[in-house]
Every structure is written in C-alpha cells, then in structure tokens.
Coordinates of C-alpha atoms (C1' of nucleotides) in Angstrom, one line a residue:
Chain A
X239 CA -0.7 -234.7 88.8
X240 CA -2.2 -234.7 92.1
X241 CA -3.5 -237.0 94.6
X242 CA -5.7 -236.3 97.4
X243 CA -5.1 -238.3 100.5
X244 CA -8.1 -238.3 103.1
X245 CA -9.1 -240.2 105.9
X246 CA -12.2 -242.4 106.1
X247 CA -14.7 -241.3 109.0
X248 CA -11.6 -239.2 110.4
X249 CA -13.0 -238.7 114.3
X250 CA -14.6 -242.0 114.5
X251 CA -11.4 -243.8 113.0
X252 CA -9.3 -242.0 115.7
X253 CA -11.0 -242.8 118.6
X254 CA -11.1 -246.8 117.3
X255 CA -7.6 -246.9 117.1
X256 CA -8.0 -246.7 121.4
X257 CA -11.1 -248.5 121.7
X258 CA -10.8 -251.6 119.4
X259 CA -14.0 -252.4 120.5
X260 CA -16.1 -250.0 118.5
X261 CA -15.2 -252.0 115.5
X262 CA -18.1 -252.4 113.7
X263 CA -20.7 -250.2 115.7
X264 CA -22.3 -247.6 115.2
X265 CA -20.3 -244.7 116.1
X266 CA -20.8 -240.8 116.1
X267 CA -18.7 -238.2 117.0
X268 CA -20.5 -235.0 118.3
X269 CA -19.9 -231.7 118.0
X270 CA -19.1 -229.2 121.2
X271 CA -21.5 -229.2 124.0
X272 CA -22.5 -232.7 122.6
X273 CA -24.9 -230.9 120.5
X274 CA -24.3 -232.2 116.8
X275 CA -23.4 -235.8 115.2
X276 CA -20.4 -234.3 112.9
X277 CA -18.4 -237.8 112.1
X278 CA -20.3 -240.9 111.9
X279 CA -19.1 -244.2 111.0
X280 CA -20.2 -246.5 108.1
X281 CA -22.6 -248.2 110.3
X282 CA -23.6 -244.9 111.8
X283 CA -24.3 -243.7 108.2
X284 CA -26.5 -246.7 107.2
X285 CA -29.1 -246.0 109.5
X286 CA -29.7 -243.0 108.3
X287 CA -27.7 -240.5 110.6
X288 CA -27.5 -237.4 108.6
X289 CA -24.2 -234.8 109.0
X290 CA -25.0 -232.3 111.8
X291 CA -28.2 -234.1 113.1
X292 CA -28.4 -233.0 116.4
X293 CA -27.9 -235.3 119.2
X294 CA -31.1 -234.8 120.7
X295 CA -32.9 -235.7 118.2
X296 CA -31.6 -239.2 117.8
X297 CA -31.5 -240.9 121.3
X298 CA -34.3 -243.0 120.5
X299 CA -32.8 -244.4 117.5
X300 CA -29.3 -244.4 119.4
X301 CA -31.2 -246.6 122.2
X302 CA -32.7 -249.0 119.6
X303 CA -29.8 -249.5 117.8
X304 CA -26.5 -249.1 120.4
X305 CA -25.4 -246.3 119.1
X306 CA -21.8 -245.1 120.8
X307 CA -22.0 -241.2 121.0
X308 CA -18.5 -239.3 121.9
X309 CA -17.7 -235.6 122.7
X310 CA -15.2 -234.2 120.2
X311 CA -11.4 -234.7 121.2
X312 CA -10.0 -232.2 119.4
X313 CA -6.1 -233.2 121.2
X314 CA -6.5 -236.2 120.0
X315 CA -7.7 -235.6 116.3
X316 CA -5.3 -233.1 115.8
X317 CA -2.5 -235.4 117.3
X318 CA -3.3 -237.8 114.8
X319 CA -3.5 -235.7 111.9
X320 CA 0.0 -234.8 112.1
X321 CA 0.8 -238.4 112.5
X322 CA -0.6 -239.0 109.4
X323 CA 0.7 -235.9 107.5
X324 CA 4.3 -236.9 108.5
X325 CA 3.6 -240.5 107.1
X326 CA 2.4 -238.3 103.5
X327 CA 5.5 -236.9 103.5
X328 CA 7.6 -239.6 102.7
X329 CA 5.9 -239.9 99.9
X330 CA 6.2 -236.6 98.3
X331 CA 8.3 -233.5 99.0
X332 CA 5.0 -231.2 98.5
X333 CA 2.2 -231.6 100.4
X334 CA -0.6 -229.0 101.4
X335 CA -2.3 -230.1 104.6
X336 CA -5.7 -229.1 103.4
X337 CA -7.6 -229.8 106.5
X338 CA -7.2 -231.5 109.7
X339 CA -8.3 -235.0 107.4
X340 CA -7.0 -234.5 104.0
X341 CA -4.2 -233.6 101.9
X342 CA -3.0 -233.3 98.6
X343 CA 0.1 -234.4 97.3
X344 CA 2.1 -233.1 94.1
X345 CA 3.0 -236.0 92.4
X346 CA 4.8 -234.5 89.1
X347 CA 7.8 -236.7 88.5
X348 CA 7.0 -239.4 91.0
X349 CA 5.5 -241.9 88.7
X350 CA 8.9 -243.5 88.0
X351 CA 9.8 -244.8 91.1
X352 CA 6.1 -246.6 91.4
X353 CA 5.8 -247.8 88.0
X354 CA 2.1 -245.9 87.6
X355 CA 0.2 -243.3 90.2
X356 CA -2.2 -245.9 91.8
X357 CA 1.1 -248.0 92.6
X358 CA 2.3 -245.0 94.4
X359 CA -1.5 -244.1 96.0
X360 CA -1.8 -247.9 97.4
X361 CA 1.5 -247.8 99.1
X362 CA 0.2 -244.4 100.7
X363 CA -2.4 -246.4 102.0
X364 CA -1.2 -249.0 103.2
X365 CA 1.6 -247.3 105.2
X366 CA -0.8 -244.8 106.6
X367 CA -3.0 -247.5 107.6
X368 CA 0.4 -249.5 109.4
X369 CA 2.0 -247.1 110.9
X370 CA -1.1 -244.8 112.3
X371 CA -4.1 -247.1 112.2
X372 CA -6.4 -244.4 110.2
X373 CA -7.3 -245.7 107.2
X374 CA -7.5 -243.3 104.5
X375 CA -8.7 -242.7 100.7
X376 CA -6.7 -241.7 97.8
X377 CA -8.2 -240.1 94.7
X378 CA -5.5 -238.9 92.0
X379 CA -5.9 -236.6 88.9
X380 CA -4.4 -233.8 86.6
X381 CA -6.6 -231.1 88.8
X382 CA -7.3 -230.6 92.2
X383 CA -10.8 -230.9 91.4
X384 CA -10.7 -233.9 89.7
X385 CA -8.3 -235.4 92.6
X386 CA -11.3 -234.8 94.9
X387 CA -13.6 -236.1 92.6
X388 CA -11.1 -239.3 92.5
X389 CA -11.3 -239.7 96.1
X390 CA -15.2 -239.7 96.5
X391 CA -15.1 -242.4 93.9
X392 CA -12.1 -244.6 95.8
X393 CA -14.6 -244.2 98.2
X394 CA -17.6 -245.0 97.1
X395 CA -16.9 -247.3 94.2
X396 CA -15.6 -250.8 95.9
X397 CA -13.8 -251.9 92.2
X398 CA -10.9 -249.0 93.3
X399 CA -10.1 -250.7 96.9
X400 CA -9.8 -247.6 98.2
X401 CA -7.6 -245.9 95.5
X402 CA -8.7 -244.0 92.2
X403 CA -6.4 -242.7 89.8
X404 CA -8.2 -241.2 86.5
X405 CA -5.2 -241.0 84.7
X406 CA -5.5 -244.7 84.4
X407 CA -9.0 -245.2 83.3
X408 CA -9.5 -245.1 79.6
X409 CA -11.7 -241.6 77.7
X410 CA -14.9 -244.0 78.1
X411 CA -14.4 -245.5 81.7
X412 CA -14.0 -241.8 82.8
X413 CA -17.2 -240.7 81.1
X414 CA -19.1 -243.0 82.5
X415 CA -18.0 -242.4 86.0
X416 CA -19.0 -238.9 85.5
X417 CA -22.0 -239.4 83.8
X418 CA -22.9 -241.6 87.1
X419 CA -21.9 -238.4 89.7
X420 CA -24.2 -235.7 90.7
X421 CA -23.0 -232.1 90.3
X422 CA -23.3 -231.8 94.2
X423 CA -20.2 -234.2 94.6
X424 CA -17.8 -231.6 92.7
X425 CA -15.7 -229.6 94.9
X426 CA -16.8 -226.0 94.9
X427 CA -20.4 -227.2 94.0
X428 CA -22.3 -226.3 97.4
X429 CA -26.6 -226.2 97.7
X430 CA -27.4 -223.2 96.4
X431 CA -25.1 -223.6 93.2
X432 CA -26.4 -227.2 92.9
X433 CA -30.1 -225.8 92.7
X434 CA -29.5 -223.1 90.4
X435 CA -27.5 -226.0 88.0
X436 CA -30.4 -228.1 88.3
X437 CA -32.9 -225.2 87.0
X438 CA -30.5 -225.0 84.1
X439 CA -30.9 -229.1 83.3
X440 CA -27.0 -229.6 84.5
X441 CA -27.4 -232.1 86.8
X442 CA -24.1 -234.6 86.7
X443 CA -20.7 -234.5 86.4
X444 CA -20.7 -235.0 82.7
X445 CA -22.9 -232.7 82.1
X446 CA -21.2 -230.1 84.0
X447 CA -18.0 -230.9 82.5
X448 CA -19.3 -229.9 78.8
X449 CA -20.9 -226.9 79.7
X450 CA -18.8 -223.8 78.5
X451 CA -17.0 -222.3 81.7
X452 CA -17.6 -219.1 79.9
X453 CA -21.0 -219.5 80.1
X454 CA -20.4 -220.9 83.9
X455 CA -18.7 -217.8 84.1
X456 CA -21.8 -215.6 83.5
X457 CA -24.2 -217.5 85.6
X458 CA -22.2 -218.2 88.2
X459 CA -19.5 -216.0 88.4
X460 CA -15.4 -216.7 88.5
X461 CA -15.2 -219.8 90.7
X462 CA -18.0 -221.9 89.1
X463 CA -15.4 -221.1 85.6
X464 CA -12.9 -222.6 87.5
X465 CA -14.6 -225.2 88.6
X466 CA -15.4 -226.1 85.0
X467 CA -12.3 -225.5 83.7
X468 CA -10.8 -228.0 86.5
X469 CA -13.2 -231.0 85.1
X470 CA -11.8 -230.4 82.2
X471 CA -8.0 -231.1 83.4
X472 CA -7.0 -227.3 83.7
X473 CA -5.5 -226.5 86.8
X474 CA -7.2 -223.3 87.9
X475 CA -6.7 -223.9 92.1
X476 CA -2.8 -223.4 93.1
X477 CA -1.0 -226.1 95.0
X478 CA -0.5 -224.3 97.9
X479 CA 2.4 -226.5 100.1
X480 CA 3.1 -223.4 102.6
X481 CA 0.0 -222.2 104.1
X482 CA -0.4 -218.4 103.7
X483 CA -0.9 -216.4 106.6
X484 CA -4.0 -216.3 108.7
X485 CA -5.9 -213.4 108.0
X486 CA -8.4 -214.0 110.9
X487 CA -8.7 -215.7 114.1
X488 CA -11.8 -216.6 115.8
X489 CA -12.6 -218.4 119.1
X490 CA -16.1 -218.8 120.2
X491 CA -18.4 -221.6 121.7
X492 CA -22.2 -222.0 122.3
X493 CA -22.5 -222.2 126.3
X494 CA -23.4 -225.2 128.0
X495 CA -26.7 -223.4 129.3
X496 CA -28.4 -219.8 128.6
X497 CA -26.2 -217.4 130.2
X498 CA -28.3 -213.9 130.9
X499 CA -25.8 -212.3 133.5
X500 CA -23.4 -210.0 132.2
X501 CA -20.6 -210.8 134.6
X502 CA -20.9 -214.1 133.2
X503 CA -20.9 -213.2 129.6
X504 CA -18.0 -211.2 130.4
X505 CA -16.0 -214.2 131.6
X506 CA -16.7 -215.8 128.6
X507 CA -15.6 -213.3 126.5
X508 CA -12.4 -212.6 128.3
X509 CA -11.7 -216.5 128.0
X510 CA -12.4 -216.7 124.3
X511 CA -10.0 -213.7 123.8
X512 CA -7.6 -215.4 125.9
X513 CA -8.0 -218.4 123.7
X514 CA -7.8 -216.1 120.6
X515 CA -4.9 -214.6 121.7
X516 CA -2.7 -218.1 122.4
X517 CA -3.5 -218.4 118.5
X518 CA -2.6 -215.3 117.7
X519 CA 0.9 -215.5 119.5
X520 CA 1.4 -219.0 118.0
X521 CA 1.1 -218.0 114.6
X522 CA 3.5 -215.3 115.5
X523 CA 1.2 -212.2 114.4
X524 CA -0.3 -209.4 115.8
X525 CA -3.8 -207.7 115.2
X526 CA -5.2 -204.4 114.5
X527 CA -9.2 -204.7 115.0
X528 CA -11.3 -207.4 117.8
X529 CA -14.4 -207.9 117.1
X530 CA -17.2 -209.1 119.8
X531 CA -20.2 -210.9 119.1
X532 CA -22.9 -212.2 121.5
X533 CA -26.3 -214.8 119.9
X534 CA -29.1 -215.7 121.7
X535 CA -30.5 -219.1 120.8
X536 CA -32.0 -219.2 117.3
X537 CA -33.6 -222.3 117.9
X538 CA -36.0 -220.6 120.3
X539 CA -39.1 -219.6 118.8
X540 CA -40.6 -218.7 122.1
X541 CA -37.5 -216.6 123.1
X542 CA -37.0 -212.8 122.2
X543 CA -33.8 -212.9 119.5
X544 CA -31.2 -210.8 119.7
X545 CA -27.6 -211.0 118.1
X546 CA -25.1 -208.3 117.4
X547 CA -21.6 -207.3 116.7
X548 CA -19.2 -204.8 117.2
X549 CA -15.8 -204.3 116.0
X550 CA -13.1 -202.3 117.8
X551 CA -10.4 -200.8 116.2
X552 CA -6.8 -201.0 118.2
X553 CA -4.6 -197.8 118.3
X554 CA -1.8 -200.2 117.4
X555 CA -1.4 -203.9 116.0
X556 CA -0.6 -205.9 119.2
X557 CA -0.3 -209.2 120.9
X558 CA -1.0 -208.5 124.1
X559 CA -3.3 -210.4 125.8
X560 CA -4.5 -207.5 128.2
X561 CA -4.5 -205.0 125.4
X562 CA -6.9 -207.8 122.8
X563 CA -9.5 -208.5 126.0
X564 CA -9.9 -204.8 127.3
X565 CA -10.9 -203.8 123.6
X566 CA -13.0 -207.2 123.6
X567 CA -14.7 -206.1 126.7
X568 CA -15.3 -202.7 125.8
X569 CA -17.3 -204.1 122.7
X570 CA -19.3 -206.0 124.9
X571 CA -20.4 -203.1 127.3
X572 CA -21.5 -201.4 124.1
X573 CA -23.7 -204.5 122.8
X574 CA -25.1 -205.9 125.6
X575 CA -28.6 -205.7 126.1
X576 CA -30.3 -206.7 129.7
X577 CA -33.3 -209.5 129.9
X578 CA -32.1 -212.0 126.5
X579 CA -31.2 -215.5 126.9
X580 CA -27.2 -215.6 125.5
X581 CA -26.7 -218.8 124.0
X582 CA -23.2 -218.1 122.4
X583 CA -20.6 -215.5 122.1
X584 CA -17.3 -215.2 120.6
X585 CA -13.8 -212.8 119.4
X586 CA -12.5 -212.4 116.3
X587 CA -9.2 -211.3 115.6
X588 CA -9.1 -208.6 112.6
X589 CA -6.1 -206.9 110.6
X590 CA -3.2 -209.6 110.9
X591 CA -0.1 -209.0 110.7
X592 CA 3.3 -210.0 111.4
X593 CA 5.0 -209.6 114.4
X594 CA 8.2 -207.9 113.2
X595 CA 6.2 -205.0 111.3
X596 CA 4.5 -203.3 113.4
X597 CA 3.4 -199.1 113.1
X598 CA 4.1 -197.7 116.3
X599 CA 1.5 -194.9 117.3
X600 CA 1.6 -191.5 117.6
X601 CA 0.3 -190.5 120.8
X602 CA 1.8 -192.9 123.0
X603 CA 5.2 -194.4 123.6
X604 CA 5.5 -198.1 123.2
X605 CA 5.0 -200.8 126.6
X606 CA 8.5 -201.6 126.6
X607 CA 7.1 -204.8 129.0
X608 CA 4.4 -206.1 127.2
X609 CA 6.1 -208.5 125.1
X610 CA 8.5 -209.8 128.2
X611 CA 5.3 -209.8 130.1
X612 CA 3.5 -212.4 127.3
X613 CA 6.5 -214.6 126.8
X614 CA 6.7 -215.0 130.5
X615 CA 2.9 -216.0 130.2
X616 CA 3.8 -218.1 127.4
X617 CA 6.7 -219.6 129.1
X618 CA 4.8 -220.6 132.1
X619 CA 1.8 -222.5 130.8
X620 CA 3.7 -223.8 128.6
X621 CA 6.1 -225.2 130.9
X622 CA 3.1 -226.2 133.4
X623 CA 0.3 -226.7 131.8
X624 CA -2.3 -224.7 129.6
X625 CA -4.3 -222.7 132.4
X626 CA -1.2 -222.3 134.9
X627 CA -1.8 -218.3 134.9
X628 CA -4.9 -216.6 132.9
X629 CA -6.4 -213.2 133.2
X630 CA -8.9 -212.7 136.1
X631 CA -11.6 -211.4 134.2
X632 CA -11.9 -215.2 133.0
X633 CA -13.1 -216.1 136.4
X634 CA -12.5 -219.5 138.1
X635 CA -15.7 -221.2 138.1
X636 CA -17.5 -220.8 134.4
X637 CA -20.7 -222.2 134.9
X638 CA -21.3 -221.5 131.5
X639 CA -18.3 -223.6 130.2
X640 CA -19.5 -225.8 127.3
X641 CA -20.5 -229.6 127.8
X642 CA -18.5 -232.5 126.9
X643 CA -19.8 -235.7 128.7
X644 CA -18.7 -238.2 126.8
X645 CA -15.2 -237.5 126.2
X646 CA -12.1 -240.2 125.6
X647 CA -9.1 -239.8 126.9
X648 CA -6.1 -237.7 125.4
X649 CA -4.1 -241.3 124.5
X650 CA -0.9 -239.9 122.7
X651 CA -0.5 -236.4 124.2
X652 CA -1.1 -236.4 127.9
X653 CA 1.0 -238.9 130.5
X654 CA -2.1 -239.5 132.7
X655 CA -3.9 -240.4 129.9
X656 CA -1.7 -243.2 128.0
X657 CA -3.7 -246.0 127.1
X658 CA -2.6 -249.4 129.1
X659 CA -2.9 -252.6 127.7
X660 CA -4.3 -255.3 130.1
X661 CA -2.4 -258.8 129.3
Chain B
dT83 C1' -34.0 -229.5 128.1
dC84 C1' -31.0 -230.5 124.1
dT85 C1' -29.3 -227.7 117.5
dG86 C1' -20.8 -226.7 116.4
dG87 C1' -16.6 -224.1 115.2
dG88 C1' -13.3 -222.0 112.1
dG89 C1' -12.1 -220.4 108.0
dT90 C1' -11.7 -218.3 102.7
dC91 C1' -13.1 -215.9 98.6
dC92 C1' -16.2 -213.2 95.6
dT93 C1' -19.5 -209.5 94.5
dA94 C1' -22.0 -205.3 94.7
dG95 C1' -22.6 -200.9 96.2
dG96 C1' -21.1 -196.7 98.4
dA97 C1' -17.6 -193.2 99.3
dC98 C1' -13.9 -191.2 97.8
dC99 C1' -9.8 -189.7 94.8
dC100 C1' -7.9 -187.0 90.5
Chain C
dT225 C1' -30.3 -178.9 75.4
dC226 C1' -26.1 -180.4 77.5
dT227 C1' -23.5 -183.3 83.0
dG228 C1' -16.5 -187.8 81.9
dG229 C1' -13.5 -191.4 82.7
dG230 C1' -10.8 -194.2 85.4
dG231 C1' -9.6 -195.8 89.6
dT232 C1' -9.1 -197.5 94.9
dC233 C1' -10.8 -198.9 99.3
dC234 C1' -14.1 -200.5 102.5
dT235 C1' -18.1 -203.2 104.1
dA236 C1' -21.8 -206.4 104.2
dG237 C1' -23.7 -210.4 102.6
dG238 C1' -23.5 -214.7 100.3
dA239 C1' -21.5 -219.0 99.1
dC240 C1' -18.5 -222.4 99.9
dC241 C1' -15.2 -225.6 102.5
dC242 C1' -14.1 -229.2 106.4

DNA sequence: TCTGGGGTCCTAGGACCC
DNA sequence: TCTGGGGTCCTAGGACCC
C-alpha cells in the first residue's frame, strides 16, 4: 500500500504561513519574471484563474477582485518542503520525495500500529499541518496510480476531510467514484492521450479501468499499459525511496527584457553555466557534453523567430566551472545570429557521471588544480554568501536579469529576513 | 509592454556491427 | 529469378510530470 501525501495550493500555503493575512484572499503565485500565475489559491481558483494564465492578462480581474500576486520564492518553498518531508518521515521509513509538494509513502506493514490506513493518513495530516502550517492531502491505495487518484478525491470530495483511502471503501463505493472521474485526472493521462481516449469512447476512470491494457498497449504504447494495469491494483511504477542520479542539468531563464547584444547574451549564458555548474558540483557529478540554447520571443508575431541549439562535446567529464562555461560560450559564438530579439537562453548539462569515475584523456595531462581551485570557490560562497566570487564573463550589472517585483521575504533561511512578530 | 523552469521516459529511424 | 538475421547505439521528437 501506498499513500500519497501532497500539499494543498503548495506556494500559496507557504507564503500564508508569514502573511496570516492572505487568509482567505485570492492569492496567486507567479512564475519567474512575474510572467505566469502557476499556484493559485482556492479563492484564486474560483474565479476562474486558469494554471499558467499569464499575469498580464489578468490585472483587470486582479483589480476588480483584490487579487494578491507574488513572485516565486523558490528559498522559501523549498525550505518548507523539507520541513514537511522530515515531518513524513516519522511516519514511514520509505518515502520518495516525488516533487518539491508531494510524496509517497510505503505503508506495507504499518496498518497495525494505526488500527486502519486512513487512521494512519489523518495523523499525517494533522501533524504536518501542526508542526509546519502547510496543510496537505492524503490519497492511499495498492498502486501508485491509484494513490494519486486517492488524493485528487481527498481533495475534491469534502466526505474524505482531506484523507482517501480506497482500501477502505467497499467494490461498489469505489466504482462509483471512478465512474464519476474523467480519464484526464489519472496520473500518466496528459491532453493528447486524453483526446485520443475520448475518440475511442473511454472517457472516465471506469471506463479506463476495464479496457484491456493489452489493447492500451497497442494504441498507446507501454506506459498507457501500465497505467491500466495500475487502476487495476497492479503495481507497474517502482517505489523509488533513493532518487537515481540526475542524468541532466539545466539552468535557463526568460530575460527580464529583449536582450539583442551579444556581450549581453554572453553574460547570461556564462551565469546560467555558473548556476549549472553549482548543481552539478552539489550532486557530486561531473559532465561530458554542454549544451547552449538561445529563443527569441515566440509570443511575437511581428518579430523575426529564431531559436537554436548546439551541443559541445567535452574532451573529458569535468566539474570545472571554467572548463563547462568556455565550452558553453564557444556554442554560443557558433549560434548566434546578429539583428533577433533574444528573449531566453539557457545550459544544459549532458553525459553525467560520477565524480570518482572519471576517463582521463589522451592528449593532455590532467589540471592537477582544478578541483582545489572549485572547492576553494565552493568554500568561499559558501562560507560568505552565494555570489562572494563568480567568473567575470558573468558581468556585474545584468540588465537582462529576470524580474521579480513582488517578492516575500526569505522567513526561515536568511537572518535579515526573519519574520518579527509585533505584540 | 507583459506569456516559467526543470525534468523523465518512450519510440522510430538511421547508421553501424558481425 | 534470386538479395538474411540479429543486434546495438545514437538522435530527435513527442508526451508526460510538477
């Protein structure tokens, strides 16, 4: 048995926890650059605020209705997260963090100590809700499917206060609960897929529960039969409580304006390889390929488009920051294009590997100092702060630097920033 | 004026091997 | 007239997730 443990509103609900007074509002969180609503509250939702609408687009209705719009606080979210994944486990020794909102728990052999699974999911809850303020939903089941189904009911169904467990509902119950969900709120099920089922008269859960997965197999292909298989309480998706290694890294962000200078670009490149790279090194890998991309703004009708790629293969896995920017530099030389509007560009981290393993090459002896030279880099902003020392090529001013104007403070990870309480 | 960022997996097709 | 069988690796594109 599983259970799947996710938050309600996740960026809203963490930035209520410091401002008690958006209790109740309409909230939104945006996305970077203040571009995109991508965590709305309840209230938020009711009027009609869709995932991703962009900002823009609803200041009227914001004005009408007192809408509170924040920038993303990604310190703070993630803070919080692992608040709340240290509260999970207590409650199980396996836990996969899923993503930076949900998890799922392996309950197998837990039921006795709670007397039945929804005893177990309330006390989650609760002590999630006491000890971090987030309030979270849990959905439980024999599948990890069928756990995420669970949830979207503990949500959306008021009768489960917040917790559904499907092992407790009787053959009938269960049916009807499925024959009440459309396809599109099954895990796996994305718009296309939901489209193509719909063609093929499948349209809820029940109906996509009785459809043979081999059949699924042949229309869809081998994770549609899982899918299927899943409904049907066979376990097909592995509980995966260590994380496998990354096998990509990417850092990119849209610019706060058009950038068309290439010295500019450039700084913006060598930051987000910078930023790639402080991944990289925390994850304790190395990589083999960079690859550069630059976008002008698709939105733009009127403008001239132009996006491209390149990768750039390394003579031998590395870590080093200089070594990661020069190749991501050399990409963008060979890309860039004079007279386009560059809305976004970004580096992507290829070939990952461990640190330990590394083939040496052929044709030139090692850098004995490259790896005292990063950990002194690491050491230092660490110790002092996250931009202490960076690489020139960054430059100091970044005019292109993305937007964030309405952005909270970084309560529970910065000293200047702690809350105060006025008594 | 203003439209996010970071990931994974699967499949098909091409190139290549013996 | 007739042209095998069994593989691997790589890449691009699509679909999905939060």
């Amino acid at each position: 048995m599983f259970a799947l443990a996710d938050a309600n509103n996740f960026y809203v609900s963490c930035e209520r926890i410091f401002q008690p007074k958006l209790e109740g509002k309409p909230v939104v969180v945006l996305s970077n650059n203040d571009g995109c609503a991508i965590a709305r509250s309840n209230e938020a939702k009711a009027l009609g605020i869709p995932m991703g609408a962009p900002w823009f687009q609803l200041k009227d209705l914001a004005k009408k209705h007192g809408i509170v719009a924040l920038s993303s606080n990604y310190t703070l979210y993630g803070d919080m997260s692992n608040r709340v994944v240290q509260v999970l486990r207590m409650y199980s020794p396996k836990v996969e963090v899923y993503s930076i909102d949900e998890s799922f728990l392996e309950l197998e052999g837990l039921m006795g100590l709670w007397g039945s699974y929804g005893a177990l999911g309330h006390a989650l809850k609760d002590q999630v809700r006491m000890w971090t303020g987030i309030p979270v939903g849990v959905g439980i089941g024999p599948t990890k499917t069928l756990a995420k189904l669970a949830n979207h009911l503990a949500k959306k169904r008021s009768e489960f206060n917040g917790v559904c467990d499907l092992s407790a509902l009787t053959r009938e119950e269960r049916r009807g609960y499925y024959a009440s969900l459309d396809v599109s709120d099954v895990w796996g099920v994305g718009r296309r897929t939901v489209e193509k089922l719909r063609a093929l008269g499948i349209e809820t859960v029940d109906h996509l529960r009785s459809t043979p997965p081999p059949y699924l197999r042949q229309q869809f292909g081998v994770v549609m039969e899982r899918t299927g298989n899943e409904l049907r309480g066979i376990s097909c998706i592995e509980f995966e409580d260590v994380a496998p290694p990354k096998k990509q890294i990417v850092s990119s962000r849209a610019f706060g304006r058009m950038v068309t200078d290439f010295n500019e670009l450039q700084e913006a490149v060598s930051t987000y390889a910078w930023r790639a790279t402080e991944k990289l090194r925390k994850d304790r890998a190395v990589c083999s390929g960079v690859h550069v991309f630059v976008e002008t703004n698709r939105f733009r009708e009127q403008d001239r488009q132009y996006n491209n790629g390149m990768n750039v293969t390394l003579s031998e896995p590395t870590d080093d920051v200089r070594r990661i920017t020069g190749a991501a530099l050399y990409g963008l030389r060979r890309i860039f294009l004079d007279g386009y509007l560059y809305k976004k560009a970004g580096v992507m981290l290829l070939d990952l590997g461990p640190t330990g393993i590394r083939q040496a090459c052929l044709f030139r002896s090692a850098d004995q100092h490259s790896s005292k030279l990063m950990d002194a880099l690491s050491e230092i902003n660490g110790r002092f702060g996250r931009e202490t020392v960076w690489l020139g090529s960054s430059g100091t001013q970044k005019p292109w630097a993305t937007i964030f104007e309405h952005k909270t403070p970084r309560y529970t990870t910065r000293w200047d920033e702690l809350p105060t309480a006025d008594y």
